[in-house]
């Protein structure tokens, strides 16, 4: 074997050994890959946890929670500084009416009435987001981003939808849909908190 062939074999071997670690760089939830880290507002966020939202026997969506540092309790997640993201990938088609109703039900189940009243204008704006999109299709990617000093911005397949909602109390109320005392899915909550 000449030196060049040996170099090619060593390079191929090094790449082959690196491949398994690259494969571990993403978490797979029902075929949806969540990167271990993302960049949002110039900061690196870590995947806190990811899991599956099911209804009866149907897989509805895969969700991942990104924070500046990993947290394992709800109070820590709600108090963490810096940008945050909830990334959702739809696993089946859902009408925006049904998705909006689930959002409202989740918000009502996990937020006190006085708190809802304070963020009512933002809840109404968020409801308009669903009115703009008649159907969420299988494979659609929805992101809910919190950027400090700016607000909550919603994206559908990378495109901004709806208005910026400035209050962190609104974003935390949205997070409690999945992380509150009455979460939308009891198995998704521990997954987002990194317990699975």
Tab-separated table of C-alpha atoms in Angstrom:
chain	number	residue	atom	x	y	z
A	1	UNK	CA	0.000	0.000	0.000
A	2	UNK	CA	1.339	3.423	-0.878
A	3	UNK	CA	1.273	6.393	1.467
A	4	UNK	CA	-1.682	8.014	-0.332
A	5	UNK	CA	-3.879	4.875	-0.028
A	6	UNK	CA	-2.973	4.578	3.661
A	7	UNK	CA	-3.951	8.231	4.188
A	8	UNK	CA	-7.349	7.633	2.479
A	9	UNK	CA	-7.998	4.556	4.655
A	10	UNK	CA	-7.057	6.448	7.836
A	11	UNK	CA	-9.260	9.392	6.829
A	12	UNK	CA	-12.196	7.062	6.081
A	13	UNK	CA	-11.675	5.267	9.414
A	14	UNK	CA	-11.567	8.583	11.282
A	15	UNK	CA	-14.791	9.707	9.574
A	16	UNK	CA	-16.478	6.383	10.313
A	17	UNK	CA	-15.548	6.675	14.001
A	18	UNK	CA	-16.809	10.274	14.086
A	19	UNK	CA	-20.167	9.351	12.512
A	20	UNK	CA	-21.750	7.730	15.589
A	21	UNK	CA	-20.994	10.811	17.690
A	22	UNK	CA	-22.474	13.026	14.976
A	23	UNK	CA	-25.602	10.861	14.959
A	24	UNK	CA	-25.936	11.434	18.711
A	25	UNK	CA	-25.910	15.202	18.159
A	26	UNK	CA	-29.676	15.154	17.587
A	27	UNK	CA	-32.567	13.684	19.552
A	28	UNK	CA	-35.101	11.718	17.497
A	29	UNK	CA	-38.771	11.857	18.492
A	30	UNK	CA	-41.043	9.831	16.186
A	31	UNK	CA	-38.737	10.577	13.247
A	32	UNK	CA	-38.376	14.303	14.061
A	33	UNK	CA	-34.809	15.356	14.803
A	34	UNK	CA	-34.116	18.009	17.440
A	35	UNK	CA	-30.574	19.414	17.396
A	36	UNK	CA	-28.727	19.417	20.723
A	37	UNK	CA	-28.018	23.126	20.310
A	38	UNK	CA	-29.461	25.989	18.260
A	39	UNK	CA	-28.654	29.693	18.017
A	40	UNK	CA	-31.384	32.221	18.788
A	41	UNK	CA	-30.874	35.977	19.139
A	42	UNK	CA	-27.120	35.449	19.007
A	43	UNK	CA	-27.098	33.006	21.924
A	44	UNK	CA	-26.569	29.277	21.954
A	45	UNK	CA	-29.508	27.355	23.404
A	46	UNK	CA	-29.431	23.749	24.603
A	47	UNK	CA	-32.160	21.193	24.065
A	48	UNK	CA	-33.670	20.851	27.531
A	49	UNK	CA	-35.893	17.981	26.469
A	50	UNK	CA	-38.126	16.708	23.671
A	51	UNK	CA	-41.146	14.452	23.494
A	52	UNK	CA	-44.349	13.435	21.819
A	53	UNK	CA	-47.844	14.884	22.144
A	54	UNK	CA	-50.420	12.169	21.682
A	55	UNK	CA	-54.192	12.294	21.777
A	56	UNK	CA	-55.940	8.991	22.385
A	57	UNK	CA	-53.706	6.769	20.202
A	58	UNK	CA	-52.700	9.398	17.633
A	59	UNK	CA	-49.314	11.103	17.440
A	60	UNK	CA	-50.163	14.811	17.111
A	61	UNK	CA	-46.765	16.546	17.247
A	62	UNK	CA	-43.191	16.319	18.489
A	63	UNK	CA	-42.031	19.186	20.701
A	64	UNK	CA	-38.654	20.339	21.961
A	65	UNK	CA	-37.774	22.977	24.554
A	66	UNK	CA	-34.588	25.028	24.163
A	67	UNK	CA	-33.073	27.090	26.990
A	68	UNK	CA	-29.752	28.864	27.630
A	69	UNK	CA	-29.002	26.215	30.261
A	70	UNK	CA	-30.664	22.929	31.138
A	71	UNK	CA	-33.293	23.053	33.875
A	72	UNK	CA	-35.216	20.178	35.443
A	73	UNK	CA	-38.058	21.894	37.331
A	74	UNK	CA	-40.912	24.080	36.111
A	75	UNK	CA	-40.017	27.093	38.351
A	76	UNK	CA	-36.424	26.981	37.014
A	77	UNK	CA	-37.629	26.839	33.394
A	78	UNK	CA	-40.001	29.779	33.923
A	79	UNK	CA	-37.263	31.844	35.636
A	80	UNK	CA	-34.362	31.099	33.277
A	81	UNK	CA	-32.889	34.179	31.600
A	82	UNK	CA	-32.135	34.679	27.950
A	83	UNK	CA	-33.989	33.549	24.839
A	84	UNK	CA	-36.124	30.393	24.811
A	85	UNK	CA	-37.792	28.322	22.106
A	86	UNK	CA	-40.538	25.736	21.913
A	87	UNK	CA	-40.131	23.893	18.602
A	88	UNK	CA	-43.112	21.863	17.361
A	89	UNK	CA	-43.266	19.603	14.314
A	90	UNK	CA	-46.708	18.377	13.317
A	91	UNK	CA	-47.097	14.610	12.875
A	92	UNK	CA	-50.646	14.800	11.524
A	93	UNK	CA	-52.917	17.421	9.991
A	94	UNK	CA	-54.804	19.505	12.546
A	95	UNK	CA	-57.198	22.353	11.814
A	96	UNK	CA	-56.079	25.652	13.284
A	97	UNK	CA	-59.461	25.769	15.024
A	98	UNK	CA	-58.660	22.531	16.894
A	99	UNK	CA	-55.078	23.652	17.608
A	100	UNK	CA	-56.331	27.038	18.844
A	101	UNK	CA	-58.939	25.355	21.059
A	102	UNK	CA	-56.269	23.072	22.561
A	103	UNK	CA	-54.096	26.156	23.185
A	104	UNK	CA	-56.973	27.989	24.912
A	105	UNK	CA	-57.941	24.924	26.970
A	106	UNK	CA	-54.310	24.424	28.036
A	107	UNK	CA	-53.932	28.086	28.966
A	108	UNK	CA	-57.176	28.092	30.973
A	109	UNK	CA	-56.259	24.861	32.793
A	110	UNK	CA	-52.839	26.136	33.895
A	111	UNK	CA	-53.235	29.888	34.423
A	112	UNK	CA	-55.213	31.718	37.115
A	113	UNK	CA	-58.035	33.977	35.898
A	114	UNK	CA	-56.353	37.173	37.196
A	115	UNK	CA	-53.169	36.311	35.304
A	116	UNK	CA	-55.131	35.551	32.108
A	117	UNK	CA	-56.866	38.933	32.404
A	118	UNK	CA	-53.474	40.704	32.533
A	119	UNK	CA	-52.283	39.040	29.338
A	120	UNK	CA	-55.671	38.957	27.564
A	121	UNK	CA	-54.627	41.315	24.699
A	122	UNK	CA	-51.693	39.006	23.907
A	123	UNK	CA	-53.905	35.899	24.124
A	124	UNK	CA	-56.245	37.549	21.597
A	125	UNK	CA	-53.303	38.365	19.284
A	126	UNK	CA	-52.104	34.794	19.559
A	127	UNK	CA	-55.585	33.584	18.630
A	128	UNK	CA	-55.309	35.654	15.439
A	129	UNK	CA	-52.217	33.590	14.519
A	130	UNK	CA	-54.433	30.516	14.221
A	131	UNK	CA	-57.020	32.464	12.221
A	132	UNK	CA	-54.312	33.255	9.612
A	133	UNK	CA	-53.461	29.571	9.131
A	134	UNK	CA	-56.499	27.379	8.391
A	135	UNK	CA	-54.642	24.070	8.757
A	136	UNK	CA	-51.410	22.840	10.282
A	137	UNK	CA	-50.195	20.081	7.978
A	138	UNK	CA	-48.082	17.039	8.737
A	139	UNK	CA	-44.438	18.169	8.699
A	140	UNK	CA	-45.211	21.828	9.464
A	141	UNK	CA	-42.774	23.371	11.927
A	142	UNK	CA	-44.040	25.844	14.479
A	143	UNK	CA	-41.627	27.810	16.690
A	144	UNK	CA	-42.540	29.948	19.673
A	145	UNK	CA	-39.567	32.133	20.528
A	146	UNK	CA	-39.027	34.367	23.536
A	147	UNK	CA	-36.443	37.114	23.006
A	148	UNK	CA	-35.707	39.270	26.092
A	149	UNK	CA	-36.554	42.978	25.646
A	150	UNK	CA	-38.539	42.104	22.513
A	151	UNK	CA	-41.202	39.498	23.202
A	152	UNK	CA	-42.767	36.294	21.909
A	153	UNK	CA	-42.683	35.695	18.179
A	154	UNK	CA	-44.354	32.798	16.414
A	155	UNK	CA	-42.959	31.234	13.232
A	156	UNK	CA	-44.501	28.708	10.853
A	157	UNK	CA	-41.951	26.923	8.656
A	158	UNK	CA	-39.464	29.729	9.354
A	159	UNK	CA	-41.877	32.544	8.416
A	160	UNK	CA	-43.082	35.037	11.039
A	161	UNK	CA	-46.784	34.771	11.758
A	162	UNK	CA	-48.731	37.079	14.009
A	163	UNK	CA	-47.521	40.046	15.993
A	164	UNK	CA	-44.798	40.312	18.623
A	165	UNK	CA	-46.213	39.805	22.134
A	166	UNK	CA	-44.045	41.731	24.617
A	167	UNK	CA	-44.860	40.277	28.051
A	168	UNK	CA	-42.772	37.412	29.506
A	169	UNK	CA	-45.846	36.471	31.578
A	170	UNK	CA	-47.541	35.528	28.300
A	171	UNK	CA	-44.648	33.276	27.229
A	172	UNK	CA	-44.582	31.601	30.640
A	173	UNK	CA	-48.354	31.065	30.454
A	174	UNK	CA	-47.836	29.370	27.077
A	175	UNK	CA	-45.047	27.181	28.524
A	176	UNK	CA	-47.387	26.056	31.290
A	177	UNK	CA	-49.687	24.528	28.635
A	178	UNK	CA	-47.066	21.732	28.549
A	179	UNK	CA	-45.384	22.234	31.933
A	180	UNK	CA	-48.226	23.326	34.232
A	181	UNK	CA	-50.097	21.331	36.882
A	182	UNK	CA	-52.559	20.129	34.216
A	183	UNK	CA	-50.289	19.637	31.174
A	184	UNK	CA	-51.662	19.001	27.679
A	185	UNK	CA	-49.926	15.602	27.783
A	186	UNK	CA	-48.746	13.992	31.031
A	187	UNK	CA	-45.889	12.137	29.310
A	188	UNK	CA	-44.694	15.184	27.338
A	189	UNK	CA	-44.098	17.281	30.484
A	190	UNK	CA	-41.306	15.089	31.957
A	191	UNK	CA	-39.805	14.697	28.464
A	192	UNK	CA	-39.522	18.496	28.054
A	193	UNK	CA	-37.979	18.708	31.531
A	194	UNK	CA	-35.312	16.246	30.379
A	195	UNK	CA	-36.479	13.401	32.610
A	196	UNK	CA	-36.760	10.907	29.723
